[in-house]
Amino acid sequence: MKRELIRHIYESPEAFGGKTVTLGGWVRNLRDSKAFGFIDLNDGSYFKSIQVVFERNVIDNYDEIAGMNVGAALVVTGVLTLT
């Protein structure tokens, strides 16, 4: 499992768009609802964070992730969608 730096994604987003990436970092903010949630993840390599979207019907540990506190360390893997 090769982790990418958030800095690399912001430097060349077209190289990562639509591909599966693994990121590691700390939760800066976390919001959730019944069906999906959002995590602002930062690894310290860039001043901006990456928004991670997670869905209840896609992951088995939704409630565990939704209960994380600011500052929790996470490793996430998913498809990067450019917006």
CSV table of C-alpha atoms in Angstrom, one decimal:
chain,number,residue,atom,x,y,z
A,1,MET,CA,0.0,0.0,0.0
A,2,LYS,CA,1.7,3.2,-1.2
A,3,ARG,CA,0.5,6.3,0.4
A,4,GLU,CA,0.3,9.5,-1.6
A,5,LEU,CA,1.0,12.9,-0.1
A,6,ILE,CA,-1.8,15.5,-0.4
A,7,ARG,CA,0.7,17.9,-1.8
A,8,HIS,CA,1.3,15.7,-4.8
A,9,ILE,CA,-2.5,15.5,-5.5
A,10,TYR,CA,-2.8,19.3,-5.5
A,11,GLU,CA,0.4,19.7,-7.6
A,12,SER,CA,-0.9,17.4,-10.4
A,13,PRO,CA,-4.6,16.5,-9.9
A,14,GLU,CA,-5.0,15.2,-13.4
A,15,ALA,CA,-2.5,12.4,-12.6
A,16,PHE,CA,-4.7,11.2,-9.8
A,17,GLY,CA,-8.3,11.9,-10.9
A,18,GLY,CA,-10.4,8.7,-11.2
A,19,LYS,CA,-7.7,6.5,-9.7
A,20,THR,CA,-7.6,4.7,-6.4
A,21,VAL,CA,-5.3,6.4,-3.9
A,22,THR,CA,-4.3,5.8,-0.3
A,23,LEU,CA,-3.9,8.8,2.0
A,24,GLY,CA,-2.8,9.0,5.7
A,25,GLY,CA,-3.3,12.0,7.9
A,26,TRP,CA,-5.2,13.7,10.7
A,27,VAL,CA,-8.9,14.6,10.9
A,28,ARG,CA,-9.3,18.4,10.9
A,29,ASN,CA,-13.1,18.3,10.8
A,30,LEU,CA,-15.7,15.6,10.6
A,31,ARG,CA,-19.4,15.9,9.7
A,32,ASP,CA,-21.9,13.0,9.3
A,33,SER,CA,-25.5,12.3,8.7
A,34,LYS,CA,-27.5,9.1,8.5
A,35,ALA,CA,-26.3,8.1,5.0
A,36,PHE,CA,-22.9,9.8,4.5
A,37,GLY,CA,-20.2,11.8,6.1
A,38,PHE,CA,-17.3,14.2,5.3
A,39,ILE,CA,-13.8,14.2,6.7
A,40,ASP,CA,-11.3,17.0,6.1
A,41,LEU,CA,-8.0,15.1,6.1
A,42,ASN,CA,-4.6,16.7,6.3
A,43,ASP,CA,-1.1,15.0,6.3
A,44,GLY,CA,1.0,18.1,6.9
A,45,SER,CA,2.5,18.2,3.4
A,46,TYR,CA,0.2,21.0,2.1
A,47,PHE,CA,-1.8,23.8,3.7
A,48,LYS,CA,-5.0,22.5,2.2
A,49,SER,CA,-6.9,19.4,3.2
A,50,ILE,CA,-8.5,16.7,1.1
A,51,GLN,CA,-12.2,16.0,1.6
A,52,VAL,CA,-13.0,12.4,2.2
A,53,VAL,CA,-16.6,11.3,1.6
A,54,PHE,CA,-17.8,8.1,3.2
A,55,GLU,CA,-21.1,6.3,2.8
A,56,ARG,CA,-22.9,4.1,5.3
A,57,ASN,CA,-23.9,1.5,2.6
A,58,VAL,CA,-20.3,1.3,1.3
A,59,ILE,CA,-18.2,0.8,4.5
A,60,ASP,CA,-18.9,-1.6,7.3
A,61,ASN,CA,-17.5,0.6,10.1
A,62,TYR,CA,-19.4,3.8,9.3
A,63,ASP,CA,-20.4,4.5,12.9
A,64,GLU,CA,-16.8,3.9,14.2
A,65,ILE,CA,-15.5,6.4,11.6
A,66,ALA,CA,-18.3,8.9,12.3
A,67,GLY,CA,-17.4,8.8,15.9
A,68,MET,CA,-13.8,9.9,15.4
A,69,ASN,CA,-12.5,13.1,17.0
A,70,VAL,CA,-10.6,16.0,15.5
A,71,GLY,CA,-6.9,15.0,15.5
A,72,ALA,CA,-7.5,11.3,15.0
A,73,ALA,CA,-5.1,9.6,12.6
A,74,LEU,CA,-6.6,7.8,9.7
A,75,VAL,CA,-5.5,5.9,6.6
A,76,VAL,CA,-8.1,5.9,3.8
A,77,THR,CA,-8.3,4.3,0.4
A,78,GLY,CA,-10.7,5.3,-2.3
A,79,VAL,CA,-11.2,6.7,-5.7
A,80,LEU,CA,-10.2,10.4,-6.1
A,81,THR,CA,-12.9,12.4,-7.7
A,82,LEU,CA,-11.9,15.8,-9.1
A,83,THR,CA,-14.4,18.6,-8.4
